mmCIF file of C-alpha atoms in Angstrom:
data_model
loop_
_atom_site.group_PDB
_atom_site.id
_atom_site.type_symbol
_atom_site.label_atom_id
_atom_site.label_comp_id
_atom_site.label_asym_id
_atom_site.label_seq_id
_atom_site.Cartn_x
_atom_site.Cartn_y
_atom_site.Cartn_z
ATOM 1 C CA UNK M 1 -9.074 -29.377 26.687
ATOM 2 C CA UNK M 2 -5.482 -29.097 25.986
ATOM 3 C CA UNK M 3 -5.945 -28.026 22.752
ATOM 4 C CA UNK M 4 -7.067 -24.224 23.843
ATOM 5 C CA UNK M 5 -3.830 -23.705 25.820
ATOM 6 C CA UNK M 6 -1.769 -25.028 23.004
ATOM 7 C CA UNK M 7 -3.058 -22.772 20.471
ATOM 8 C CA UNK M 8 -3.183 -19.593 23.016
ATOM 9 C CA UNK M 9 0.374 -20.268 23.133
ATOM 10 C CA UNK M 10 1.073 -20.252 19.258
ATOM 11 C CA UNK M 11 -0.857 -17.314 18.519
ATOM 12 C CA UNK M 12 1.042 -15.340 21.573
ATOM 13 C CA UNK M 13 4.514 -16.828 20.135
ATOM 14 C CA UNK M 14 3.028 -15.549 16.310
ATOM 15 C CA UNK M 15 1.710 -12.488 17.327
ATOM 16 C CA UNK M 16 4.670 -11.820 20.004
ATOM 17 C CA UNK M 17 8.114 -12.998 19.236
ATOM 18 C CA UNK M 18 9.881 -10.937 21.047
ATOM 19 C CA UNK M 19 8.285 -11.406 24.282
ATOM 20 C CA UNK M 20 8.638 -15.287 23.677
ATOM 21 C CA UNK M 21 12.369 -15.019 22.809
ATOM 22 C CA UNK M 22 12.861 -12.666 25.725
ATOM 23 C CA UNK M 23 10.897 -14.641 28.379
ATOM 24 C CA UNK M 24 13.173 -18.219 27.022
ATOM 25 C CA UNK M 25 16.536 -15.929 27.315
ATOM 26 C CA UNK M 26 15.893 -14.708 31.011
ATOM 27 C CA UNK M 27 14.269 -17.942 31.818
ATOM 28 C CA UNK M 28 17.280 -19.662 31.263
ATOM 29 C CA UNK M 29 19.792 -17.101 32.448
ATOM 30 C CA UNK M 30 18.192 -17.275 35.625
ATOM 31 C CA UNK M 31 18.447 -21.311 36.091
ATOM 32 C CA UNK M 32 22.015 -20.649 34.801
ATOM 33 C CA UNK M 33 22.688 -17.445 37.843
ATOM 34 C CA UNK M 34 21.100 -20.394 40.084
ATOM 35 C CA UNK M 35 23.011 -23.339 39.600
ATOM 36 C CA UNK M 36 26.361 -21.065 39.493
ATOM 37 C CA UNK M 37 25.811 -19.112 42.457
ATOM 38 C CA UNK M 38 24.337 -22.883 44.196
ATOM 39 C CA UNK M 39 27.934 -24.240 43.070
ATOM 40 C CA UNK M 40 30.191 -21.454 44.189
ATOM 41 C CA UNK M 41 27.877 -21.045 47.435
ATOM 42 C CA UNK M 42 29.209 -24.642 48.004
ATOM 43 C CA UNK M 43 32.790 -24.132 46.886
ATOM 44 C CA UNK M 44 32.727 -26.226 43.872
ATOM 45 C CA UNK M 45 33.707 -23.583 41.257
ATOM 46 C CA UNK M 46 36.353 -25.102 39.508
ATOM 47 C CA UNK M 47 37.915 -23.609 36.187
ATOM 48 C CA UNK M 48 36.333 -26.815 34.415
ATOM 49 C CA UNK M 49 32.686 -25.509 35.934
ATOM 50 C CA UNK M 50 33.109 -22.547 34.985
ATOM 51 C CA UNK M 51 33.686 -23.258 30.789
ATOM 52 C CA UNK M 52 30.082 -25.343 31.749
ATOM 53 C CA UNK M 53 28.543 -22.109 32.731
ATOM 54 C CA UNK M 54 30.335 -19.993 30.141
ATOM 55 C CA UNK M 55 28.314 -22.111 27.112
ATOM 56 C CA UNK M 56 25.184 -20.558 28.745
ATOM 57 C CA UNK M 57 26.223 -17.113 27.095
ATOM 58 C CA UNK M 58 26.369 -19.063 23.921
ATOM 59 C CA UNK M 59 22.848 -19.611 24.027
ATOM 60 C CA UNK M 60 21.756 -16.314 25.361
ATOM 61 C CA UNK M 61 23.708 -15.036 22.345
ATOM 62 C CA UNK M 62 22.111 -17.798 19.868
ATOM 63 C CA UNK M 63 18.348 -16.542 21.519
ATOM 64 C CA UNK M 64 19.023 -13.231 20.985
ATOM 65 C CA UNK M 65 20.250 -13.378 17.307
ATOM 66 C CA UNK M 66 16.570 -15.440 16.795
ATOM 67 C CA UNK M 67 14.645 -12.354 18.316
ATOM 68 C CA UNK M 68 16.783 -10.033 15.886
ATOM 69 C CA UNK M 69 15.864 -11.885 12.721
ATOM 70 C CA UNK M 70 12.622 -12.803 13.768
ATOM 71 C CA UNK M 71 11.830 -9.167 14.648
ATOM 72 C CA UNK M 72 13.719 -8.031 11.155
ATOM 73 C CA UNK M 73 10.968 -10.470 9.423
ATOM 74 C CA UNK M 74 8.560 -9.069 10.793
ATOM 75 C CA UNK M 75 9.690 -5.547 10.148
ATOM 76 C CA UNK M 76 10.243 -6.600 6.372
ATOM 77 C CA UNK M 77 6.588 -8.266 6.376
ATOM 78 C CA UNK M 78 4.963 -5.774 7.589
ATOM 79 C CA UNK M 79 6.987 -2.793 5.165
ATOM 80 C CA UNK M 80 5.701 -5.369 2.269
ATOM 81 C CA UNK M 81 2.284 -5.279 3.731
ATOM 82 C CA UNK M 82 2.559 -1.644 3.897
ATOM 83 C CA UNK M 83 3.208 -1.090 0.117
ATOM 84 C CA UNK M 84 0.510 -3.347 -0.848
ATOM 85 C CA UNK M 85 -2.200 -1.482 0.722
ATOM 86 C CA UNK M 86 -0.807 2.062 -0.847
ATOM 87 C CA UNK M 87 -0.219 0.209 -3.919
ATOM 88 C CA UNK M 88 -3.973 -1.025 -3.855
ATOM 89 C CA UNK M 89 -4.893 2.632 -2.515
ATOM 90 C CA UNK M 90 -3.112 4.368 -5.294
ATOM 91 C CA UNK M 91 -5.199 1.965 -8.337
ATOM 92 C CA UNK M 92 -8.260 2.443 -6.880
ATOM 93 C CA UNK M 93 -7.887 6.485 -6.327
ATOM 94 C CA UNK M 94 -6.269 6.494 -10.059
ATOM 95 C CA UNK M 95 -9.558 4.293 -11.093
ATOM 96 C CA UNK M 96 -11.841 6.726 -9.324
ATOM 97 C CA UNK M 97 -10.194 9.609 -11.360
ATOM 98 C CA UNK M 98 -10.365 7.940 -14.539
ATOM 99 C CA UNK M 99 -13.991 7.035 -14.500
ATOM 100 C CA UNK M 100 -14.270 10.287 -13.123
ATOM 101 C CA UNK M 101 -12.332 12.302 -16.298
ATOM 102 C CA UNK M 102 -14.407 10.036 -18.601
ATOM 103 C CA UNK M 103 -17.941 11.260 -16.905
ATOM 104 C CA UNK M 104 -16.344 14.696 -16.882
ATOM 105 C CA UNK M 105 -15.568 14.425 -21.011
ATOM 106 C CA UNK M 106 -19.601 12.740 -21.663
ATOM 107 C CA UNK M 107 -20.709 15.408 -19.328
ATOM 108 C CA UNK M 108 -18.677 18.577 -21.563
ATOM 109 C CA UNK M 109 -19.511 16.974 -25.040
ATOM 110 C CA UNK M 110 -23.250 16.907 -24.592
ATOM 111 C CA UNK M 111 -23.080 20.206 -23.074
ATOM 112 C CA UNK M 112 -21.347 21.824 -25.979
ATOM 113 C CA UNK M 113 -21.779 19.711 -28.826
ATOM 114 C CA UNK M 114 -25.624 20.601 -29.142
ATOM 115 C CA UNK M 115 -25.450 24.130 -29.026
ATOM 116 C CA UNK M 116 -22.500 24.196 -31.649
ATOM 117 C CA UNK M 117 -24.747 22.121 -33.991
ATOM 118 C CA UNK M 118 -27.569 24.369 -33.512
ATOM 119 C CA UNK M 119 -25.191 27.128 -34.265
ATOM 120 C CA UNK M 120 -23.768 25.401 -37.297
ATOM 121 C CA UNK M 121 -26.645 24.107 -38.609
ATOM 122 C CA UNK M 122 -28.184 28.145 -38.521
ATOM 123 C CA UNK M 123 -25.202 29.725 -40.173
ATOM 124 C CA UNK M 124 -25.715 26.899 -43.227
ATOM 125 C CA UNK M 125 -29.300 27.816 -43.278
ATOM 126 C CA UNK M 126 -28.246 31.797 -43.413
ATOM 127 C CA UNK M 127 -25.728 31.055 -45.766
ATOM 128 C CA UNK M 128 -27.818 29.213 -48.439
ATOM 129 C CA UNK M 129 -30.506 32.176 -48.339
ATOM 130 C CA UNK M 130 -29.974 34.464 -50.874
ATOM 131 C CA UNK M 131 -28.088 37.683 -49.791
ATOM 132 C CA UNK M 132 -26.387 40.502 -51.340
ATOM 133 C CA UNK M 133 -23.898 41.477 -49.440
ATOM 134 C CA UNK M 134 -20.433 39.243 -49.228
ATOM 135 C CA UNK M 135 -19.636 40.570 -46.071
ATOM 136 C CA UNK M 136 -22.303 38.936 -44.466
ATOM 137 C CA UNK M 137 -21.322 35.428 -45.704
ATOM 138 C CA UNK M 138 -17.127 35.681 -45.149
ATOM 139 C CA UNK M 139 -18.349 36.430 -41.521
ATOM 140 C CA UNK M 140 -20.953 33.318 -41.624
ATOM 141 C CA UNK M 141 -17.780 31.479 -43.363
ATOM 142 C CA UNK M 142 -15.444 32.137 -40.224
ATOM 143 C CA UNK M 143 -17.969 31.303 -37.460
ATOM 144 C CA UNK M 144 -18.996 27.992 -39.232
ATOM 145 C CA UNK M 145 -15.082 27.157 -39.332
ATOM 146 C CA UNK M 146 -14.293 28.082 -36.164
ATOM 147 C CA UNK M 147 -17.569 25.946 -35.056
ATOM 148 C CA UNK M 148 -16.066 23.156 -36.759
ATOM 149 C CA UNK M 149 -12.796 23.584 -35.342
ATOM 150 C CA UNK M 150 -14.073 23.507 -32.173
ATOM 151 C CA UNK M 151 -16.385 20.127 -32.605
ATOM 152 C CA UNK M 152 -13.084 18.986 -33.964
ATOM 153 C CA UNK M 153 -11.716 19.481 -30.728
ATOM 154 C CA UNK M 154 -14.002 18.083 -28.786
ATOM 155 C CA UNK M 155 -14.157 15.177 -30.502
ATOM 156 C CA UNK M 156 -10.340 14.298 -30.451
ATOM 157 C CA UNK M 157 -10.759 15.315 -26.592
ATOM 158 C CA UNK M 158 -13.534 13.188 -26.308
ATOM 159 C CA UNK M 159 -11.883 10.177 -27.741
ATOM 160 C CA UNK M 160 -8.833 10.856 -26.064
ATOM 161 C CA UNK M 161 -10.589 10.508 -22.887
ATOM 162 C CA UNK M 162 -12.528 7.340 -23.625
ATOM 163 C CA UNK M 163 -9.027 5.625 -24.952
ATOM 164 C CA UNK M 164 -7.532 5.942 -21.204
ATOM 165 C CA UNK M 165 -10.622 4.729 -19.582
ATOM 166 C CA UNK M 166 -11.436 0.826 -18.963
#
């Protein structure tokens, strides 16, 4: 039964520091205010009394440097919390794109690479036939090396692709 008021009170001093720190500070500045005006009110302010009532800014003081470092925790935590999550954000996003690029690279290298070999493998048929004109074969010569320079390509692009994924 005592238990639920005990731990409503921890999470509100976890969750709210400040609040805490600020309700002790004016609690006690107030019982301080009382008992000095209650003693002056009954002319009993000495100079002694008044060093007992000066310590009570000493605590005020100590309270209030607690709230400041508790709150700069807090600030810190939650800045390190903060980076985390974009940190986490940023490797899934750059895990997205990379699985991405690499569907992307199998997507272009069945798209091209079967039309170049058709093309290739056609030219080496023309080019075995017998002809008689050398014209016709220097041009079959250039389009079957540029063919191959470009499956060349894709190839080095496709590997290049596949190295940076998982």
């Amino acid at each position: 039964m005592i238990r639920k008021p005990l731990r409503l009170l921890r999470d509100t001093a976890v969750r709210y520091p400040a609040i805490l720190t600020g309700c002790l500070i004016y609690v006690y500045y107030l019982f301080v205010t009382l008992d000095f005006y209650k003693n002056f009110k009954g002319a009993h302010f000495s100079s002694s009394e008044f060093l007992t009532h000066f310590d009570a800014l000493f605590w005020m003081w100590l309270l209030a440097f607690a709230l400041v470092k508790i709150l700069a925790y807090r600030e810190k935590n939650h800045l390190y919390e903060k980076l985390l999550f974009m940190q986490e954000q940023q490797a899934s996003e750059a895990e997205w794109k990379c699985k991405r690029y690499q569907s992307l690279a199998l997507e272009l290298n069945r798209e091209v690479s079967e039309p170049i070999a058709t093309a290739s493998r056609y030219v080496r048929s023309v080019r075995h036939q017998p002809r008689n004109g050398s014209a016709i074969t220097s041009k079959l010569e250039a389009i079957d090396v540029q063919l191959s320079t470009v499956i060349r390509g894709l190839g080095g692009f496709y590997s290049g692709i596949k190295s940076v994924g998982p």
